[in-house]
């Protein structure tokens, strides 16, 4: 049984200006210890998808269809009090901004004590703090700094502490939503190394959410490309890099600079992402696509299995053409 | 190629606010040394990039050059003339020749101003055009930045535009006087990847069509490599390495540049690189380490490094490095 299995998940935001379908018909599964990257631009639904896994989609978001099974248990239908055993203990979430995700008036010790004792009420405070200190040491932070307040730490250190809080209860799955976007490149590399080493040490699975395809390709086993709420392509990183199939993925790969290439020519994707309140008919990408066909303007393409665990949502690969 | 902008021994120290009691007992004032003695020049028509991590002083340098901040020490030359002390009307006229684009197009446009007024505002401030005439000029520059047909955009408000479009509006506003020099402070870092390349291409085309020179400021070395002619790497208020981009990426010499380059993610899962690890974090710009300011983190440091500050020297042709152990 996979650790996480998501099936035809659809999430709506019911706003006063109309319903925004932020995530539509997303299905994938994740095994223990695996690393999956969710890539997309703003508005692609990547964060909504991540938050759905722990059912934390903010108001007015609603999961309208589909299931999210963790160890076989569908959390979409779980009562709120049972979710507490999932959140933090089974699945932990790391948010983008380390400046706002720690409570500024509580010491780091209080953050850890609250977390540990909420989930394990029998643990004495002193014992919880002992454990917290070991965690800090693992993260490369001097244990005595547990008595400091968040503002006494740099952005990178705060993100380390967030990672410490997320992994303190040994969750099976950690979801990191743009964990390094607010950080400088050297700190970013260190934080991603840290996540990787924790994963190797404790065997947890990781979902890394980012707008930066470079990071995802470098760090993840598998990649899902999201666009306007749809899964456009799903493959292993190596496969996606060698054989990108969706015109959008191809466009993305051609528009990210690679410092190792001399005289690289970048190609821009024309147009801009669609308004989620007013999606184009047919494929969501057709107004920007250079391979657009007649069918693309009228029908939504299905997610097509093109072999080697590679899935693409594009009519170019439907029917006989996929196999050629 | 002639120099359009030259800065010499530029410094900017911001005094640190202290409480009354601390002021009474402190022996001397303390300062954030945001920019600490830098010298470089930008050649006409080139794209010169200041790159570095947050807090390295790149933005402060950009703002000093276009005189949005007063330098503590040093001189700034524009087309050979000293503009460090320009005031009043002369400074105002200078602003027509040098402009700036900011990072956040959500904050740099007044949400209550229509696009036509936002873009045309500089014309009114400088009393050059208003009303119909202003609109004509605005239509022209909107077209230049690829917001076509321009008539569709003039009466919109910023919230009706995407981030990429807003940044184009900011760009339109910056070129309305036909400036010679533009400071572009992280203009693409808040823009989605699929729109970023188009914006970079636009900036490159404008350079060609309007004969612009850019001072490009970025933390993203991959973008810097794509766009720049020459790059200066800054660390804690100083330039540690400066050269044309080919030489910088092929042969990075300063240990900090090497570490920085090795930390950039490569969009290729099959490429595994060796990363140069740095210890610790960037020290505070209030307490800059003695000697070489990078020595506290440098993997190659020796005794000398904590005693004497290295001078930036030309190690190879047009390739400058500030390190005791790199010599020509």
PDB file of N, CA and C in Angstrom, chain A residues 141-193:
ATOM      1  N   UNK A 141      22.297  23.537  15.004  1.00  0.00           N
ATOM      2  CA  UNK A 141      22.068  24.714  15.851  1.00  0.00           C
ATOM      3  C   UNK A 141      22.492  24.339  17.269  1.00  0.00           C
ATOM      4  N   UNK A 142      23.236  25.242  17.928  1.00  0.00           N
ATOM      5  CA  UNK A 142      23.688  24.942  19.291  1.00  0.00           C
ATOM      6  C   UNK A 142      22.486  24.724  20.204  1.00  0.00           C
ATOM      7  N   UNK A 143      22.452  23.586  20.935  1.00  0.00           N
ATOM      8  CA  UNK A 143      21.263  23.255  21.738  1.00  0.00           C
ATOM      9  C   UNK A 143      20.883  24.345  22.748  1.00  0.00           C
ATOM     10  N   UNK A 144      21.891  25.077  23.276  1.00  0.00           N
ATOM     11  CA  UNK A 144      21.530  26.087  24.276  1.00  0.00           C
ATOM     12  C   UNK A 144      20.711  27.236  23.681  1.00  0.00           C
ATOM     13  N   UNK A 145      20.693  27.319  22.365  1.00  0.00           N
ATOM     14  CA  UNK A 145      19.899  28.390  21.752  1.00  0.00           C
ATOM     15  C   UNK A 145      18.398  28.110  21.811  1.00  0.00           C
ATOM     16  N   UNK A 146      18.036  26.994  22.398  1.00  0.00           N
ATOM     17  CA  UNK A 146      16.623  26.667  22.548  1.00  0.00           C
ATOM     18  C   UNK A 146      15.902  27.730  23.387  1.00  0.00           C
ATOM     19  N   UNK A 147      16.667  28.461  24.189  1.00  0.00           N
ATOM     20  CA  UNK A 147      16.047  29.493  25.018  1.00  0.00           C
ATOM     21  C   UNK A 147      15.960  30.856  24.330  1.00  0.00           C
ATOM     22  N   UNK A 148      16.288  30.894  23.044  1.00  0.00           N
ATOM     23  CA  UNK A 148      16.187  32.158  22.309  1.00  0.00           C
ATOM     24  C   UNK A 148      14.813  32.301  21.656  1.00  0.00           C
ATOM     25  N   UNK A 149      14.534  33.539  21.288  1.00  0.00           N
ATOM     26  CA  UNK A 149      13.289  33.832  20.574  1.00  0.00           C
ATOM     27  C   UNK A 149      13.537  33.805  19.059  1.00  0.00           C
ATOM     28  N   UNK A 150      12.462  33.617  18.280  1.00  0.00           N
ATOM     29  CA  UNK A 150      12.641  33.545  16.831  1.00  0.00           C
ATOM     30  C   UNK A 150      13.438  34.714  16.236  1.00  0.00           C
ATOM     31  N   UNK A 151      13.222  35.936  16.742  1.00  0.00           N
ATOM     32  CA  UNK A 151      13.877  37.074  16.086  1.00  0.00           C
ATOM     33  C   UNK A 151      15.391  37.050  16.269  1.00  0.00           C
ATOM     34  N   UNK A 152      15.878  36.207  17.177  1.00  0.00           N
ATOM     35  CA  UNK A 152      17.320  36.136  17.376  1.00  0.00           C
ATOM     36  C   UNK A 152      18.014  35.231  16.350  1.00  0.00           C
ATOM     37  N   UNK A 153      17.204  34.661  15.454  1.00  0.00           N
ATOM     38  CA  UNK A 153      17.777  33.769  14.442  1.00  0.00           C
ATOM     39  C   UNK A 153      17.669  34.391  13.053  1.00  0.00           C
ATOM     40  N   UNK A 154      18.581  34.002  12.181  1.00  0.00           N
ATOM     41  CA  UNK A 154      18.500  34.460  10.787  1.00  0.00           C
ATOM     42  C   UNK A 154      17.422  33.660  10.060  1.00  0.00           C
ATOM     43  N   UNK A 155      17.101  34.110   8.835  1.00  0.00           N
ATOM     44  CA  UNK A 155      16.070  33.423   8.056  1.00  0.00           C
ATOM     45  C   UNK A 155      16.381  31.955   7.833  1.00  0.00           C
ATOM     46  N   UNK A 156      17.626  31.668   7.505  1.00  0.00           N
ATOM     47  CA  UNK A 156      18.020  30.284   7.262  1.00  0.00           C
ATOM     48  C   UNK A 156      17.887  29.432   8.516  1.00  0.00           C
ATOM     49  N   UNK A 157      18.298  30.011   9.653  1.00  0.00           N
ATOM     50  CA  UNK A 157      18.200  29.293  10.934  1.00  0.00           C
ATOM     51  C   UNK A 157      16.737  29.039  11.295  1.00  0.00           C
ATOM     52  N   UNK A 158      15.886  30.040  11.048  1.00  0.00           N
ATOM     53  CA  UNK A 158      14.469  29.855  11.357  1.00  0.00           C
ATOM     54  C   UNK A 158      13.881  28.741  10.513  1.00  0.00           C
ATOM     55  N   UNK A 159      14.302  28.685   9.235  1.00  0.00           N
ATOM     56  CA  UNK A 159      13.772  27.614   8.404  1.00  0.00           C
ATOM     57  C   UNK A 159      14.288  26.266   8.903  1.00  0.00           C
ATOM     58  N   UNK A 160      15.515  26.227   9.439  1.00  0.00           N
ATOM     59  CA  UNK A 160      16.021  25.004  10.063  1.00  0.00           C
ATOM     60  C   UNK A 160      15.132  24.603  11.241  1.00  0.00           C
ATOM     61  N   UNK A 161      14.773  25.600  12.047  1.00  0.00           N
ATOM     62  CA  UNK A 161      13.931  25.309  13.208  1.00  0.00           C
ATOM     63  C   UNK A 161      12.573  24.778  12.756  1.00  0.00           C
ATOM     64  N   UNK A 162      12.037  25.386  11.693  1.00  0.00           N
ATOM     65  CA  UNK A 162      10.759  24.889  11.160  1.00  0.00           C
ATOM     66  C   UNK A 162      10.892  23.430  10.729  1.00  0.00           C
ATOM     67  N   UNK A 163      12.015  23.131  10.083  1.00  0.00           N
ATOM     68  CA  UNK A 163      12.233  21.750   9.651  1.00  0.00           C
ATOM     69  C   UNK A 163      12.343  20.847  10.876  1.00  0.00           C
ATOM     70  N   UNK A 164      13.007  21.352  11.927  1.00  0.00           N
ATOM     71  CA  UNK A 164      13.116  20.601  13.173  1.00  0.00           C
ATOM     72  C   UNK A 164      11.750  20.307  13.770  1.00  0.00           C
ATOM     73  N   UNK A 165      10.888  21.337  13.787  1.00  0.00           N
ATOM     74  CA  UNK A 165       9.542  21.147  14.327  1.00  0.00           C
ATOM     75  C   UNK A 165       8.769  20.141  13.479  1.00  0.00           C
ATOM     76  N   UNK A 166       8.966  20.238  12.160  1.00  0.00           N
ATOM     77  CA  UNK A 166       8.223  19.352  11.272  1.00  0.00           C
ATOM     78  C   UNK A 166       8.661  17.904  11.427  1.00  0.00           C
ATOM     79  N   UNK A 167       9.955  17.693  11.753  1.00  0.00           N
ATOM     80  CA  UNK A 167      10.435  16.316  11.781  1.00  0.00           C
ATOM     81  C   UNK A 167      10.558  15.756  13.192  1.00  0.00           C
ATOM     82  N   UNK A 168      10.260  16.567  14.198  1.00  0.00           N
ATOM     83  CA  UNK A 168      10.462  16.137  15.585  1.00  0.00           C
ATOM     84  C   UNK A 168       9.667  14.888  15.941  1.00  0.00           C
ATOM     85  N   UNK A 169       8.501  14.726  15.331  1.00  0.00           N
ATOM     86  CA  UNK A 169       7.666  13.575  15.684  1.00  0.00           C
ATOM     87  C   UNK A 169       7.856  12.425  14.699  1.00  0.00           C
ATOM     88  N   UNK A 170       8.932  12.491  13.925  1.00  0.00           N
ATOM     89  CA  UNK A 170       9.199  11.443  12.942  1.00  0.00           C
ATOM     90  C   UNK A 170       8.031  11.140  12.023  1.00  0.00           C
ATOM     91  N   UNK A 171       7.568  12.123  11.290  1.00  0.00           N
ATOM     92  CA  UNK A 171       6.438  11.877  10.390  1.00  0.00           C
ATOM     93  C   UNK A 171       6.860  10.983   9.227  1.00  0.00           C
ATOM     94  N   UNK A 172       5.855  10.370   8.580  1.00  0.00           N
ATOM     95  CA  UNK A 172       6.158   9.543   7.408  1.00  0.00           C
ATOM     96  C   UNK A 172       6.315  10.395   6.163  1.00  0.00           C
ATOM     97  N   UNK A 173       5.657  11.562   6.216  1.00  0.00           N
ATOM     98  CA  UNK A 173       5.668  12.426   5.031  1.00  0.00           C
ATOM     99  C   UNK A 173       5.875  13.876   5.459  1.00  0.00           C
ATOM    100  N   UNK A 174       6.796  14.553   4.785  1.00  0.00           N
ATOM    101  CA  UNK A 174       6.979  15.985   5.023  1.00  0.00           C
ATOM    102  C   UNK A 174       6.638  16.707   3.728  1.00  0.00           C
ATOM    103  N   UNK A 175       5.794  17.728   3.848  1.00  0.00           N
ATOM    104  CA  UNK A 175       5.467  18.546   2.683  1.00  0.00           C
ATOM    105  C   UNK A 175       6.144  19.893   2.881  1.00  0.00           C
ATOM    106  N   UNK A 176       7.033  20.251   1.973  1.00  0.00           N
ATOM    107  CA  UNK A 176       7.747  21.516   2.100  1.00  0.00           C
ATOM    108  C   UNK A 176       7.312  22.428   0.969  1.00  0.00           C
ATOM    109  N   UNK A 177       6.599  23.494   1.333  1.00  0.00           N
ATOM    110  CA  UNK A 177       6.021  24.404   0.339  1.00  0.00           C
ATOM    111  C   UNK A 177       6.952  25.591   0.134  1.00  0.00           C
ATOM    112  N   UNK A 178       7.679  25.596  -0.952  1.00  0.00           N
ATOM    113  CA  UNK A 178       8.654  26.655  -1.252  1.00  0.00           C
ATOM    114  C   UNK A 178       9.545  26.937  -0.037  1.00  0.00           C
ATOM    115  N   UNK A 179      10.194  25.905   0.512  1.00  0.00           N
ATOM    116  CA  UNK A 179      10.910  26.111   1.778  1.00  0.00           C
ATOM    117  C   UNK A 179      12.097  27.045   1.662  1.00  0.00           C
ATOM    118  N   UNK A 180      12.568  27.312   0.463  1.00  0.00           N
ATOM    119  CA  UNK A 180      13.792  28.108   0.346  1.00  0.00           C
ATOM    120  C   UNK A 180      13.618  29.361  -0.505  1.00  0.00           C
ATOM    121  N   UNK A 181      12.379  29.656  -0.862  1.00  0.00           N
ATOM    122  CA  UNK A 181      12.163  30.784  -1.775  1.00  0.00           C
ATOM    123  C   UNK A 181      12.595  32.107  -1.170  1.00  0.00           C
ATOM    124  N   UNK A 182      12.453  32.236   0.162  1.00  0.00           N
ATOM    125  CA  UNK A 182      12.810  33.499   0.802  1.00  0.00           C
ATOM    126  C   UNK A 182      14.302  33.543   1.160  1.00  0.00           C
ATOM    127  N   UNK A 183      15.050  32.515   0.795  1.00  0.00           N
ATOM    128  CA  UNK A 183      16.433  32.421   1.277  1.00  0.00           C
ATOM    129  C   UNK A 183      17.450  32.592   0.154  1.00  0.00           C
ATOM    130  N   UNK A 184      18.665  32.967   0.536  1.00  0.00           N
ATOM    131  CA  UNK A 184      19.737  33.108  -0.440  1.00  0.00           C
ATOM    132  C   UNK A 184      20.241  31.758  -0.914  1.00  0.00           C
ATOM    133  N   UNK A 185      20.919  31.775  -2.041  1.00  0.00           N
ATOM    134  CA  UNK A 185      21.234  30.521  -2.735  1.00  0.00           C
ATOM    135  C   UNK A 185      22.135  29.583  -1.918  1.00  0.00           C
ATOM    136  N   UNK A 186      23.076  30.128  -1.169  1.00  0.00           N
ATOM    137  CA  UNK A 186      23.950  29.261  -0.375  1.00  0.00           C
ATOM    138  C   UNK A 186      23.158  28.621   0.771  1.00  0.00           C
ATOM    139  N   UNK A 187      22.309  29.430   1.404  1.00  0.00           N
ATOM    140  CA  UNK A 187      21.466  28.908   2.484  1.00  0.00           C
ATOM    141  C   UNK A 187      20.462  27.910   1.908  1.00  0.00           C
ATOM    142  N   UNK A 188      19.940  28.232   0.737  1.00  0.00           N
ATOM    143  CA  UNK A 188      18.996  27.336   0.077  1.00  0.00           C
ATOM    144  C   UNK A 188      19.600  25.952  -0.115  1.00  0.00           C
ATOM    145  N   UNK A 189      20.819  25.912  -0.629  1.00  0.00           N
ATOM    146  CA  UNK A 189      21.465  24.628  -0.872  1.00  0.00           C
ATOM    147  C   UNK A 189      21.624  23.862   0.446  1.00  0.00           C
ATOM    148  N   UNK A 190      21.970  24.595   1.516  1.00  0.00           N
ATOM    149  CA  UNK A 190      22.152  23.932   2.809  1.00  0.00           C
ATOM    150  C   UNK A 190      20.841  23.371   3.349  1.00  0.00           C
ATOM    151  N   UNK A 191      19.765  24.132   3.210  1.00  0.00           N
ATOM    152  CA  UNK A 191      18.458  23.681   3.701  1.00  0.00           C
ATOM    153  C   UNK A 191      17.998  22.442   2.923  1.00  0.00           C
ATOM    154  N   UNK A 192      18.205  22.466   1.600  1.00  0.00           N
ATOM    155  CA  UNK A 192      17.796  21.314   0.805  1.00  0.00           C
ATOM    156  C   UNK A 192      18.656  20.096   1.139  1.00  0.00           C
ATOM    157  N   UNK A 193      19.943  20.333   1.414  1.00  0.00           N
ATOM    158  CA  UNK A 193      20.812  19.230   1.860  1.00  0.00           C
ATOM    159  C   UNK A 193      20.300  18.648   3.166  1.00  0.00           C
TER     160      UNK A 193
END
